[in-house]
Amino acid sequence: MKTAGIILAGGQSRRMNGSDKALLPFGTGRLIDHIHQRLARQLPVLALNTNNDPAHFRDLGIPIIPDEIAGYAGPLAGILAGMEWASTQSDGFSHILTVATDTPFFPDNLCEKLSQQIADAPDRIVIASSAERIHPVFGIWPISSRGELRAWLADDENRRVMSWIAAHPHKSFEFPLTTTQTDQPIDPFFNINTQEDILEAQKRWTPST
C-alpha cells in the first residue's frame, strides 16, 4: 500500500465572503503554506485540489488539480480528483490521504494512525474523529473505488461525504485533544470558517504548531 496526500481547498468559502481561505495570512505565511508544510512532514508526494486560480499556488511546487465534476460538488469531488490524479502517477499509489485546508492543527501522526487501520483491510475507508465527532474529509481512501465514486457523483443528489462512507466498509480513529502552552485543550481538527475563527487560530499558533 502506498499513499499520496491531497489537500482539499476546492470550496467556495461562503462564510468568508467568498475569500479563498487557503490564502489567509497564518503564522509566517499563508494558511495553505502551513497546511502544506504540516502534511509534507508525513508524506513525500502531495497535490492540491482547488477550483481557484492555480497561479496563487504555484510556489508550493506541487501539482494543482481542479474538480472534474462541475459546479462545486463538495469534498467528494475533490476526493475523486485526488484519486484520479494519483492513479495516473508512476509511484503505484493505492490510497490517498485527504486533509482540509482550513484545519491548521491536524495531528502530525494523522497518516501513521489512519494507515494502521487499513493494514488488514486495504479496501476500508478510514476517517478521523476527535471529541466523539467525525471529521469525514480527514481520511484515507482506496483509489480502486474511483470509478464507483465517479458514477455516484453523476447524481446531483449524491454530495454528502458521510453517505458515501456509510455505503462502504469504513472505520474511524479517535485522536485525543491536544493542549496549549497554558494547558488549555485544543481540538486538533479545529477548523476556520469565519473571521473570528482565523483570529482564534492565529492566537493558538506557535512556531511548533
PDB file of C-alpha atoms in Angstrom:
ATOM      1  CA  MET A   1       0.000   0.000   0.000  1.00  0.00           C
ATOM      2  CA  LYS A   2       1.261   3.447  -0.935  1.00  0.00           C
ATOM      3  CA  THR A   3      -0.429   6.754  -0.142  1.00  0.00           C
ATOM      4  CA  ALA A   4      -0.412  10.221  -1.725  1.00  0.00           C
ATOM      5  CA  GLY A   5      -1.504  13.307   0.201  1.00  0.00           C
ATOM      6  CA  ILE A   6      -4.262  15.536  -1.152  1.00  0.00           C
ATOM      7  CA  ILE A   7      -5.010  18.972   0.305  1.00  0.00           C
ATOM      8  CA  LEU A   8      -8.680  19.816  -0.268  1.00  0.00           C
ATOM      9  CA  ALA A   9      -9.146  23.526  -0.978  1.00  0.00           C
ATOM     10  CA  GLY A  10     -11.914  23.373  -3.552  1.00  0.00           C
ATOM     11  CA  GLY A  11     -14.717  25.040  -1.587  1.00  0.00           C
ATOM     12  CA  GLN A  12     -16.363  28.404  -2.096  1.00  0.00           C
ATOM     13  CA  SER A  13     -15.679  29.832   1.408  1.00  0.00           C
ATOM     14  CA  ARG A  14     -19.212  31.239   1.645  1.00  0.00           C
ATOM     15  CA  ARG A  15     -18.825  32.220   5.297  1.00  0.00           C
ATOM     16  CA  MET A  16     -15.629  34.123   4.459  1.00  0.00           C
ATOM     17  CA  ASN A  17     -17.427  36.304   1.870  1.00  0.00           C
ATOM     18  CA  GLY A  18     -16.050  34.158  -0.920  1.00  0.00           C
ATOM     19  CA  SER A  19     -12.399  34.802   0.001  1.00  0.00           C
ATOM     20  CA  ASP A  20     -10.140  31.807  -0.548  1.00  0.00           C
ATOM     21  CA  LYS A  21      -9.358  30.563   2.960  1.00  0.00           C
ATOM     22  CA  ALA A  22      -6.179  28.939   1.701  1.00  0.00           C
ATOM     23  CA  LEU A  23      -4.690  32.394   1.071  1.00  0.00           C
ATOM     24  CA  LEU A  24      -5.431  33.848   4.515  1.00  0.00           C
ATOM     25  CA  PRO A  25      -2.385  35.041   6.493  1.00  0.00           C
ATOM     26  CA  PHE A  26      -1.349  32.480   9.061  1.00  0.00           C
ATOM     27  CA  GLY A  27       1.831  32.109  11.092  1.00  0.00           C
ATOM     28  CA  THR A  28       4.728  33.274   8.966  1.00  0.00           C
ATOM     29  CA  GLY A  29       2.926  32.835   5.635  1.00  0.00           C
ATOM     30  CA  ARG A  30      -0.445  31.789   4.318  1.00  0.00           C
ATOM     31  CA  LEU A  31      -2.776  29.128   5.667  1.00  0.00           C
ATOM     32  CA  ILE A  32      -2.033  26.911   2.647  1.00  0.00           C
ATOM     33  CA  ASP A  33       1.713  27.183   3.312  1.00  0.00           C
ATOM     34  CA  HIS A  34       1.182  25.954   6.857  1.00  0.00           C
ATOM     35  CA  ILE A  35      -1.062  23.061   5.766  1.00  0.00           C
ATOM     36  CA  HIS A  36       1.383  22.067   3.016  1.00  0.00           C
ATOM     37  CA  GLN A  37       4.340  22.033   5.411  1.00  0.00           C
ATOM     38  CA  ARG A  38       2.415  20.068   8.029  1.00  0.00           C
ATOM     39  CA  LEU A  39       1.342  17.375   5.572  1.00  0.00           C
ATOM     40  CA  ALA A  40       4.745  17.252   3.848  1.00  0.00           C
ATOM     41  CA  ARG A  41       6.231  16.084   7.147  1.00  0.00           C
ATOM     42  CA  GLN A  42       4.031  12.998   6.860  1.00  0.00           C
ATOM     43  CA  LEU A  43       4.018  12.144   3.148  1.00  0.00           C
ATOM     44  CA  PRO A  44       6.564  12.769   0.362  1.00  0.00           C
ATOM     45  CA  VAL A  45       4.094  13.192  -2.522  1.00  0.00           C
ATOM     46  CA  LEU A  46       1.346  15.801  -2.312  1.00  0.00           C
ATOM     47  CA  ALA A  47      -1.135  17.555  -4.578  1.00  0.00           C
ATOM     48  CA  LEU A  48      -3.578  20.419  -4.055  1.00  0.00           C
ATOM     49  CA  ASN A  49      -7.223  20.248  -5.098  1.00  0.00           C
ATOM     50  CA  THR A  50      -8.558  23.742  -5.808  1.00  0.00           C
ATOM     51  CA  ASN A  51     -11.004  25.339  -8.205  1.00  0.00           C
ATOM     52  CA  ASN A  52      -9.454  28.777  -7.847  1.00  0.00           C
ATOM     53  CA  ASP A  53      -6.653  30.387  -9.860  1.00  0.00           C
ATOM     54  CA  PRO A  54      -3.729  27.911  -9.833  1.00  0.00           C
ATOM     55  CA  ALA A  55      -1.280  30.809 -10.158  1.00  0.00           C
ATOM     56  CA  HIS A  56      -1.845  31.551  -6.452  1.00  0.00           C
ATOM     57  CA  PHE A  57      -0.377  28.175  -5.509  1.00  0.00           C
ATOM     58  CA  ARG A  58       2.432  27.508  -7.992  1.00  0.00           C
ATOM     59  CA  ASP A  59       5.062  28.497  -5.436  1.00  0.00           C
ATOM     60  CA  LEU A  60       4.137  25.389  -3.432  1.00  0.00           C
ATOM     61  CA  GLY A  61       5.820  23.266  -6.100  1.00  0.00           C
ATOM     62  CA  ILE A  62       3.144  20.575  -6.077  1.00  0.00           C
ATOM     63  CA  PRO A  63       0.540  19.565  -8.701  1.00  0.00           C
ATOM     64  CA  ILE A  64      -2.661  21.640  -8.743  1.00  0.00           C
ATOM     65  CA  ILE A  65      -5.752  19.596  -9.611  1.00  0.00           C
ATOM     66  CA  PRO A  66      -9.273  21.036 -10.060  1.00  0.00           C
ATOM     67  CA  ASP A  67     -12.527  19.145  -9.622  1.00  0.00           C
ATOM     68  CA  GLU A  68     -13.608  17.123 -12.628  1.00  0.00           C
ATOM     69  CA  ILE A  69     -17.249  17.481 -11.536  1.00  0.00           C
ATOM     70  CA  ALA A  70     -18.585  20.934 -12.418  1.00  0.00           C
ATOM     71  CA  GLY A  71     -20.489  23.215 -10.093  1.00  0.00           C
ATOM     72  CA  TYR A  72     -18.659  22.910  -6.754  1.00  0.00           C
ATOM     73  CA  ALA A  73     -19.924  19.438  -5.930  1.00  0.00           C
ATOM     74  CA  GLY A  74     -18.311  19.433  -2.493  1.00  0.00           C
ATOM     75  CA  PRO A  75     -15.495  17.450  -0.864  1.00  0.00           C
ATOM     76  CA  LEU A  76     -16.350  14.210  -2.660  1.00  0.00           C
ATOM     77  CA  ALA A  77     -15.484  15.905  -5.974  1.00  0.00           C
ATOM     78  CA  GLY A  78     -12.088  16.836  -4.554  1.00  0.00           C
ATOM     79  CA  ILE A  79     -11.577  13.314  -3.269  1.00  0.00           C
ATOM     80  CA  LEU A  80     -12.389  11.952  -6.717  1.00  0.00           C
ATOM     81  CA  ALA A  81      -9.999  14.433  -8.354  1.00  0.00           C
ATOM     82  CA  GLY A  82      -7.278  13.288  -5.959  1.00  0.00           C
ATOM     83  CA  MET A  83      -7.956   9.624  -6.723  1.00  0.00           C
ATOM     84  CA  GLU A  84      -7.871  10.230 -10.479  1.00  0.00           C
ATOM     85  CA  TRP A  85      -4.620  12.177 -10.259  1.00  0.00           C
ATOM     86  CA  ALA A  86      -2.931   9.604  -8.005  1.00  0.00           C
ATOM     87  CA  SER A  87      -3.986   6.772 -10.310  1.00  0.00           C
ATOM     88  CA  THR A  88      -2.002   8.351 -13.172  1.00  0.00           C
ATOM     89  CA  GLN A  89       1.244   8.643 -11.255  1.00  0.00           C
ATOM     90  CA  SER A  90       4.098   6.183 -11.693  1.00  0.00           C
ATOM     91  CA  ASP A  91       4.525   5.716  -7.930  1.00  0.00           C
ATOM     92  CA  GLY A  92       1.924   2.949  -7.743  1.00  0.00           C
ATOM     93  CA  PHE A  93      -0.376   4.652  -5.251  1.00  0.00           C
ATOM     94  CA  SER A  94      -3.126   2.534  -3.756  1.00  0.00           C
ATOM     95  CA  HIS A  95      -4.649   5.202  -1.484  1.00  0.00           C
ATOM     96  CA  ILE A  96      -4.938   8.917  -0.925  1.00  0.00           C
ATOM     97  CA  LEU A  97      -4.958  10.745   2.388  1.00  0.00           C
ATOM     98  CA  THR A  98      -7.070  13.905   2.377  1.00  0.00           C
ATOM     99  CA  VAL A  99      -6.848  16.931   4.663  1.00  0.00           C
ATOM    100  CA  ALA A 100      -8.774  20.208   4.646  1.00  0.00           C
ATOM    101  CA  THR A 101      -7.020  23.498   4.064  1.00  0.00           C
ATOM    102  CA  ASP A 102      -8.941  25.225   6.876  1.00  0.00           C
ATOM    103  CA  THR A 103      -7.781  22.974   9.737  1.00  0.00           C
ATOM    104  CA  PRO A 104      -4.272  24.106  10.738  1.00  0.00           C
ATOM    105  CA  PHE A 105      -3.667  21.911  13.787  1.00  0.00           C
ATOM    106  CA  PHE A 106      -4.440  18.453  12.367  1.00  0.00           C
ATOM    107  CA  PRO A 107      -2.306  15.735  14.008  1.00  0.00           C
ATOM    108  CA  ASP A 108       1.314  15.239  12.988  1.00  0.00           C
ATOM    109  CA  ASN A 109       0.680  11.486  13.145  1.00  0.00           C
ATOM    110  CA  LEU A 110      -2.529  11.580  11.077  1.00  0.00           C
ATOM    111  CA  CYS A 111      -1.155   9.456   8.244  1.00  0.00           C
ATOM    112  CA  GLU A 112       0.532   6.974  10.566  1.00  0.00           C
ATOM    113  CA  LYS A 113      -2.545   6.337  12.706  1.00  0.00           C
ATOM    114  CA  LEU A 114      -5.037   6.143   9.849  1.00  0.00           C
ATOM    115  CA  SER A 115      -2.737   3.908   7.802  1.00  0.00           C
ATOM    116  CA  GLN A 116      -2.568   1.422  10.658  1.00  0.00           C
ATOM    117  CA  GLN A 117      -6.334   0.973  10.364  1.00  0.00           C
ATOM    118  CA  ILE A 118      -6.144  -0.311   6.773  1.00  0.00           C
ATOM    119  CA  ALA A 119      -3.232  -2.710   7.266  1.00  0.00           C
ATOM    120  CA  ASP A 120      -5.634  -5.662   7.450  1.00  0.00           C
ATOM    121  CA  ALA A 121      -8.332  -4.211   5.177  1.00  0.00           C
ATOM    122  CA  PRO A 122      -6.979  -2.092   2.299  1.00  0.00           C
ATOM    123  CA  ASP A 123     -10.455  -1.549   0.818  1.00  0.00           C
ATOM    124  CA  ARG A 124     -11.652   0.125   4.010  1.00  0.00           C
ATOM    125  CA  ILE A 125     -12.226   3.883   4.276  1.00  0.00           C
ATOM    126  CA  VAL A 126     -10.726   5.276   7.478  1.00  0.00           C
ATOM    127  CA  ILE A 127     -11.673   8.702   8.794  1.00  0.00           C
ATOM    128  CA  ALA A 128     -10.541  10.775  11.746  1.00  0.00           C
ATOM    129  CA  SER A 129     -12.567  11.704  14.794  1.00  0.00           C
ATOM    130  CA  SER A 130     -11.998  13.717  17.952  1.00  0.00           C
ATOM    131  CA  ALA A 131     -14.155  14.519  20.961  1.00  0.00           C
ATOM    132  CA  GLU A 132     -16.509  11.812  19.616  1.00  0.00           C
ATOM    133  CA  ARG A 133     -17.093  13.852  16.447  1.00  0.00           C
ATOM    134  CA  ILE A 134     -16.357  12.577  12.943  1.00  0.00           C
ATOM    135  CA  HIS A 135     -14.200  14.633  10.551  1.00  0.00           C
ATOM    136  CA  PRO A 136     -15.037  12.992   7.230  1.00  0.00           C
ATOM    137  CA  VAL A 137     -12.668  14.923   4.955  1.00  0.00           C
ATOM    138  CA  PHE A 138      -9.691  13.751   7.008  1.00  0.00           C
ATOM    139  CA  GLY A 139      -9.408  10.207   5.763  1.00  0.00           C
ATOM    140  CA  ILE A 140      -7.669   7.517   3.782  1.00  0.00           C
ATOM    141  CA  TRP A 141      -9.482   6.401   0.634  1.00  0.00           C
ATOM    142  CA  PRO A 142      -8.775   3.412  -1.642  1.00  0.00           C
ATOM    143  CA  ILE A 143      -8.106   4.615  -5.186  1.00  0.00           C
ATOM    144  CA  SER A 144      -9.716   1.433  -6.532  1.00  0.00           C
ATOM    145  CA  SER A 145     -13.145   2.945  -5.755  1.00  0.00           C
ATOM    146  CA  ARG A 146     -12.720   5.928  -8.078  1.00  0.00           C
ATOM    147  CA  GLY A 147     -14.915   4.507 -10.857  1.00  0.00           C
ATOM    148  CA  GLU A 148     -17.741   3.856  -8.447  1.00  0.00           C
ATOM    149  CA  LEU A 149     -17.354   7.317  -6.918  1.00  0.00           C
ATOM    150  CA  ARG A 150     -17.442   8.944 -10.350  1.00  0.00           C
ATOM    151  CA  ALA A 151     -20.715   7.172 -11.097  1.00  0.00           C
ATOM    152  CA  TRP A 152     -22.081   8.101  -7.652  1.00  0.00           C
ATOM    153  CA  LEU A 153     -21.376  11.797  -8.241  1.00  0.00           C
ATOM    154  CA  ALA A 154     -23.171  11.725 -11.596  1.00  0.00           C
ATOM    155  CA  ASP A 155     -26.340  12.016  -9.492  1.00  0.00           C
ATOM    156  CA  ASP A 156     -26.668  15.574  -8.139  1.00  0.00           C
ATOM    157  CA  GLU A 157     -28.309  14.173  -5.009  1.00  0.00           C
ATOM    158  CA  ASN A 158     -25.117  12.333  -4.032  1.00  0.00           C
ATOM    159  CA  ARG A 159     -22.978  15.024  -2.439  1.00  0.00           C
ATOM    160  CA  ARG A 160     -22.746  14.095   1.255  1.00  0.00           C
ATOM    161  CA  VAL A 161     -19.408  12.599   2.257  1.00  0.00           C
ATOM    162  CA  MET A 162     -20.934  10.596   5.089  1.00  0.00           C
ATOM    163  CA  SER A 163     -23.451   8.987   2.747  1.00  0.00           C
ATOM    164  CA  TRP A 164     -20.591   7.683   0.583  1.00  0.00           C
ATOM    165  CA  ILE A 165     -18.696   6.475   3.634  1.00  0.00           C
ATOM    166  CA  ALA A 166     -21.746   4.733   5.100  1.00  0.00           C
ATOM    167  CA  ALA A 167     -22.217   2.757   1.875  1.00  0.00           C
ATOM    168  CA  HIS A 168     -18.718   1.217   2.133  1.00  0.00           C
ATOM    169  CA  PRO A 169     -16.576  -0.634   4.660  1.00  0.00           C
ATOM    170  CA  HIS A 170     -15.253   2.038   6.984  1.00  0.00           C
ATOM    171  CA  LYS A 171     -13.770   2.767  10.361  1.00  0.00           C
ATOM    172  CA  SER A 172     -12.969   5.859  12.386  1.00  0.00           C
ATOM    173  CA  PHE A 173      -9.941   6.553  14.540  1.00  0.00           C
ATOM    174  CA  GLU A 174     -10.244   8.815  17.583  1.00  0.00           C
ATOM    175  CA  PHE A 175      -7.497  11.399  18.086  1.00  0.00           C
ATOM    176  CA  PRO A 176      -7.044  12.943  21.540  1.00  0.00           C
ATOM    177  CA  LEU A 177      -7.316  16.638  22.266  1.00  0.00           C
ATOM    178  CA  THR A 178      -4.012  18.445  22.486  1.00  0.00           C
ATOM    179  CA  THR A 179      -3.027  21.258  24.868  1.00  0.00           C
ATOM    180  CA  THR A 180      -1.620  24.757  24.537  1.00  0.00           C
ATOM    181  CA  GLN A 181       1.309  26.135  26.484  1.00  0.00           C
ATOM    182  CA  THR A 182      -1.258  27.306  29.056  1.00  0.00           C
ATOM    183  CA  ASP A 183      -2.663  23.769  29.344  1.00  0.00           C
ATOM    184  CA  GLN A 184      -5.881  24.677  27.538  1.00  0.00           C
ATOM    185  CA  PRO A 185      -7.305  21.769  25.491  1.00  0.00           C
ATOM    186  CA  ILE A 186      -7.456  22.176  21.709  1.00  0.00           C
ATOM    187  CA  ASP A 187      -9.326  20.015  19.264  1.00  0.00           C
ATOM    188  CA  PRO A 188      -6.698  19.128  16.620  1.00  0.00           C
ATOM    189  CA  PHE A 189      -9.455  19.442  13.998  1.00  0.00           C
ATOM    190  CA  PHE A 190     -10.441  23.000  14.914  1.00  0.00           C
ATOM    191  CA  ASN A 191     -11.422  24.498  11.575  1.00  0.00           C
ATOM    192  CA  ILE A 192     -11.637  28.030  10.236  1.00  0.00           C
ATOM    193  CA  ASN A 193     -14.983  29.163   8.862  1.00  0.00           C
ATOM    194  CA  THR A 194     -15.211  32.815   9.918  1.00  0.00           C
ATOM    195  CA  GLN A 195     -13.007  35.851  10.501  1.00  0.00           C
ATOM    196  CA  GLU A 196     -13.329  35.156  14.236  1.00  0.00           C
ATOM    197  CA  ASP A 197     -12.014  31.625  13.690  1.00  0.00           C
ATOM    198  CA  ILE A 198      -8.894  32.803  11.859  1.00  0.00           C
ATOM    199  CA  LEU A 199      -8.145  35.249  14.678  1.00  0.00           C
ATOM    200  CA  GLU A 200      -8.571  32.452  17.228  1.00  0.00           C
ATOM    201  CA  ALA A 201      -6.312  30.126  15.236  1.00  0.00           C
ATOM    202  CA  GLN A 202      -3.624  32.787  14.947  1.00  0.00           C
ATOM    203  CA  LYS A 203      -3.695  33.208  18.734  1.00  0.00           C
ATOM    204  CA  ARG A 204      -3.173  29.476  19.180  1.00  0.00           C
ATOM    205  CA  TRP A 205      -0.366  29.228  16.625  1.00  0.00           C
ATOM    206  CA  THR A 206       3.235  28.929  17.745  1.00  0.00           C
ATOM    207  CA  PRO A 207       6.272  28.003  15.586  1.00  0.00           C
ATOM    208  CA  SER A 208       5.990  24.458  16.982  1.00  0.00           C
ATOM    209  CA  THR A 209       2.408  24.017  15.728  1.00  0.00           C
TER     210      THR A 209
END
